[in-house]
Amino acid sequence: MILFDRFKNVFGFNKDRKESKMKLIVGLGNPGREYVNTRHNAGFYVVEKLAYELGEDISERKYKGIFAKVRIGNEKAIILEPQTYMNNSGESVRAFMDYFKIEAADVIVVYDDINLEPGNLRIRLKGSAGGHNGIKSLIAHMGTSDFPRVKVGVGEKPAKMDLADHVLGRFGDTDKKLLDEAASDAIEAIKLMVDGQYDTAMNRYNTKKTK
């Protein structure tokens, strides 16, 4: 009996052993060179920096997305960039959730927010789309709005400027520096969230910064 118990532990057959769940980290944006470094691609920017820090390249292709399998601490995760264009991001995310058996609570979404100034983050465990078309698509395909998200500030549009022109525009030098700082903070927040430390992430990074 002792020998059999050891066999179960070694080969993963011990039912009392708690299994960690795969996390799906989704950066939202638009594919294509013309959209690189635009405000709307802040989600792509953050997850690419995360993958680079982990020594991985987001290059595998599946279900209308490019992705990388990574390990953050002791947890397994997938970093995903949907390639459907922003408004249809949910198609790729839903497919990954179904294939890898990932629940909505284990999907962490990183995206741009015009209601936050550059350099600021806002971490939430659930919420409405707030007018963001990428999040609208995710909610529609996931069937819930109860998934954690990291909002990355890109600043509100100037008066009389079209919203599309603003979010598809690029950062100035000052705001780009603030984005880099926010991306570093977002990466640390994601690490905490993957480890289940959501409250710590919110307490530490939901702080307002000024230029």
Coordinates of C-alpha atoms in Angstrom, one line a residue, residues 24-188:
L24 CA -5.0 32.8 -20.0
I25 CA -3.4 36.3 -20.2
V26 CA -5.0 38.2 -23.1
G27 CA -3.6 41.4 -24.6
L28 CA -6.0 43.3 -26.8
G29 CA -5.0 45.2 -29.9
N30 CA -5.0 45.2 -33.7
P31 CA -2.7 43.1 -35.8
G32 CA -0.5 44.6 -38.5
R33 CA 2.5 46.9 -38.7
E34 CA 0.4 50.0 -39.0
Y35 CA -1.0 49.5 -35.6
V36 CA 2.2 48.9 -33.7
N37 CA 2.7 51.3 -30.7
T38 CA -0.8 52.9 -31.1
R39 CA -2.8 53.6 -28.0
H40 CA -5.3 50.9 -28.9
N41 CA -2.5 48.3 -28.8
A42 CA -1.5 49.0 -25.2
G43 CA -2.6 45.5 -24.3
F44 CA -0.4 43.9 -27.0
Y45 CA 2.5 46.1 -25.7
V46 CA 2.2 44.9 -22.1
V47 CA 1.9 41.2 -22.9
E48 CA 4.8 41.3 -25.4
K49 CA 7.0 42.8 -22.7
L50 CA 5.8 40.2 -20.2
A51 CA 6.7 37.4 -22.7
Y52 CA 10.1 38.9 -23.4
E53 CA 10.8 39.1 -19.7
L54 CA 9.9 35.4 -19.4
G55 CA 12.2 34.6 -22.3
E56 CA 9.4 33.6 -24.6
D57 CA 8.2 34.7 -28.0
I58 CA 4.5 35.1 -28.8
S59 CA 4.6 33.3 -32.1
E60 CA 2.6 30.1 -32.0
R61 CA -0.6 30.2 -34.0
K62 CA -4.0 28.7 -33.2
Y63 CA -7.7 29.8 -33.2
K64 CA -7.2 33.2 -34.8
G65 CA -4.5 34.2 -32.3
I66 CA -0.8 34.1 -31.7
F67 CA 0.3 32.8 -28.3
A68 CA 3.1 31.5 -26.0
K69 CA 2.9 29.0 -23.2
V70 CA 4.7 30.3 -20.2
R71 CA 5.3 29.6 -16.5
I72 CA 4.9 32.5 -14.1
G73 CA 6.2 31.4 -10.7
N74 CA 4.8 27.9 -10.2
E75 CA 1.8 28.5 -12.4
K76 CA 1.2 27.6 -16.1
A77 CA -0.2 30.3 -18.3
I78 CA -0.9 31.2 -21.9
I79 CA -0.2 34.6 -23.3
L80 CA -2.5 35.4 -26.2
E81 CA -2.9 38.2 -28.7
P82 CA -6.1 37.7 -30.8
Q83 CA -5.5 38.4 -34.5
T84 CA -9.1 39.1 -35.3
Y85 CA -8.8 42.9 -34.9
M86 CA -10.1 44.5 -31.8
N87 CA -13.8 44.3 -32.4
N88 CA -13.8 40.5 -32.7
S89 CA -11.3 39.6 -30.0
G90 CA -13.8 37.4 -28.3
E91 CA -13.7 34.8 -31.1
S92 CA -10.1 33.8 -30.4
V93 CA -10.4 34.1 -26.6
R94 CA -13.5 31.8 -26.5
A95 CA -11.8 29.2 -28.7
F96 CA -8.7 29.1 -26.3
M97 CA -11.0 28.9 -23.3
D98 CA -12.8 25.9 -24.8
Y99 CA -9.7 24.1 -26.0
F100 CA -7.7 24.5 -22.8
K101 CA -10.7 24.2 -20.5
I102 CA -10.1 27.7 -18.9
E103 CA -12.8 29.4 -16.9
A104 CA -13.6 33.1 -17.2
A105 CA -12.3 33.8 -13.7
D106 CA -8.9 32.6 -14.9
V107 CA -8.8 34.9 -17.9
I108 CA -6.8 38.1 -17.3
V109 CA -7.4 40.8 -20.0
V110 CA -5.0 43.7 -20.6
Y111 CA -6.3 46.7 -22.6
D112 CA -6.3 50.4 -23.2
D113 CA -8.5 52.8 -21.3
I114 CA -9.1 56.4 -22.4
N115 CA -10.5 57.3 -19.0
L116 CA -7.2 56.8 -17.3
E117 CA -4.2 59.1 -17.8
P118 CA -1.0 57.6 -19.3
G119 CA 1.0 55.9 -16.6
N120 CA -2.1 54.8 -14.6
L121 CA -3.5 51.3 -14.2
R122 CA -6.9 50.2 -13.0
I123 CA -7.3 46.5 -12.0
R124 CA -10.8 45.1 -11.7
L125 CA -12.2 41.6 -11.2
K126 CA -15.3 42.2 -13.3
G127 CA -17.3 45.0 -14.9
S128 CA -19.0 46.4 -17.9
A129 CA -17.4 47.0 -21.3
G130 CA -17.4 50.8 -20.7
G131 CA -17.7 51.4 -24.4
H132 CA -14.6 49.4 -25.3
N133 CA -15.4 47.3 -28.3
G134 CA -12.8 44.6 -27.6
I135 CA -14.3 44.0 -24.1
K136 CA -17.8 44.0 -25.7
S137 CA -16.7 41.2 -27.9
L138 CA -15.2 39.2 -25.0
I139 CA -18.4 39.6 -22.9
A140 CA -20.5 38.5 -25.8
H141 CA -18.5 35.4 -26.5
M142 CA -17.7 34.5 -23.0
G143 CA -21.2 34.9 -21.8
T144 CA -20.1 36.8 -18.7
S145 CA -18.4 40.1 -17.6
D146 CA -16.9 38.4 -14.6
F147 CA -13.3 38.2 -15.6
P148 CA -10.3 40.1 -14.2
R149 CA -8.8 42.9 -16.2
V150 CA -5.9 45.3 -16.2
K151 CA -6.8 48.6 -17.7
V152 CA -3.8 50.7 -19.1
G153 CA -4.3 54.4 -19.3
V154 CA -3.8 56.1 -22.7
G155 CA -5.4 59.4 -21.9
E156 CA -8.7 61.0 -23.0
K157 CA -9.0 62.3 -26.6
P158 CA -8.5 66.0 -27.2
A159 CA -11.6 68.1 -27.8
K160 CA -13.0 67.9 -31.3
M161 CA -10.7 64.9 -32.2
D162 CA -12.4 61.8 -33.5
L163 CA -12.1 58.9 -30.9
A164 CA -10.8 56.5 -33.6
D165 CA -8.1 58.9 -34.6
H166 CA -7.1 59.2 -30.9
V167 CA -6.9 55.5 -30.1
L168 CA -5.2 54.7 -33.4
G169 CA -2.7 57.4 -32.9
R170 CA 0.7 57.0 -31.3
F171 CA 2.1 58.2 -28.0
G172 CA 4.2 61.3 -27.7
D173 CA 7.6 61.0 -26.1
T174 CA 6.4 61.9 -22.6
D175 CA 3.4 59.6 -22.7
K176 CA 5.5 56.8 -24.2
K177 CA 7.7 57.0 -21.2
L178 CA 4.7 56.8 -18.9
L179 CA 3.4 53.9 -20.9
D180 CA 6.7 52.0 -20.3
E181 CA 6.4 52.6 -16.6
A182 CA 2.8 51.5 -16.6
A183 CA 3.7 48.4 -18.6
S184 CA 6.3 47.4 -15.9
D185 CA 3.7 47.9 -13.2
A186 CA 1.1 45.9 -15.2
I187 CA 3.6 43.0 -15.5
E188 CA 4.1 42.9 -11.7

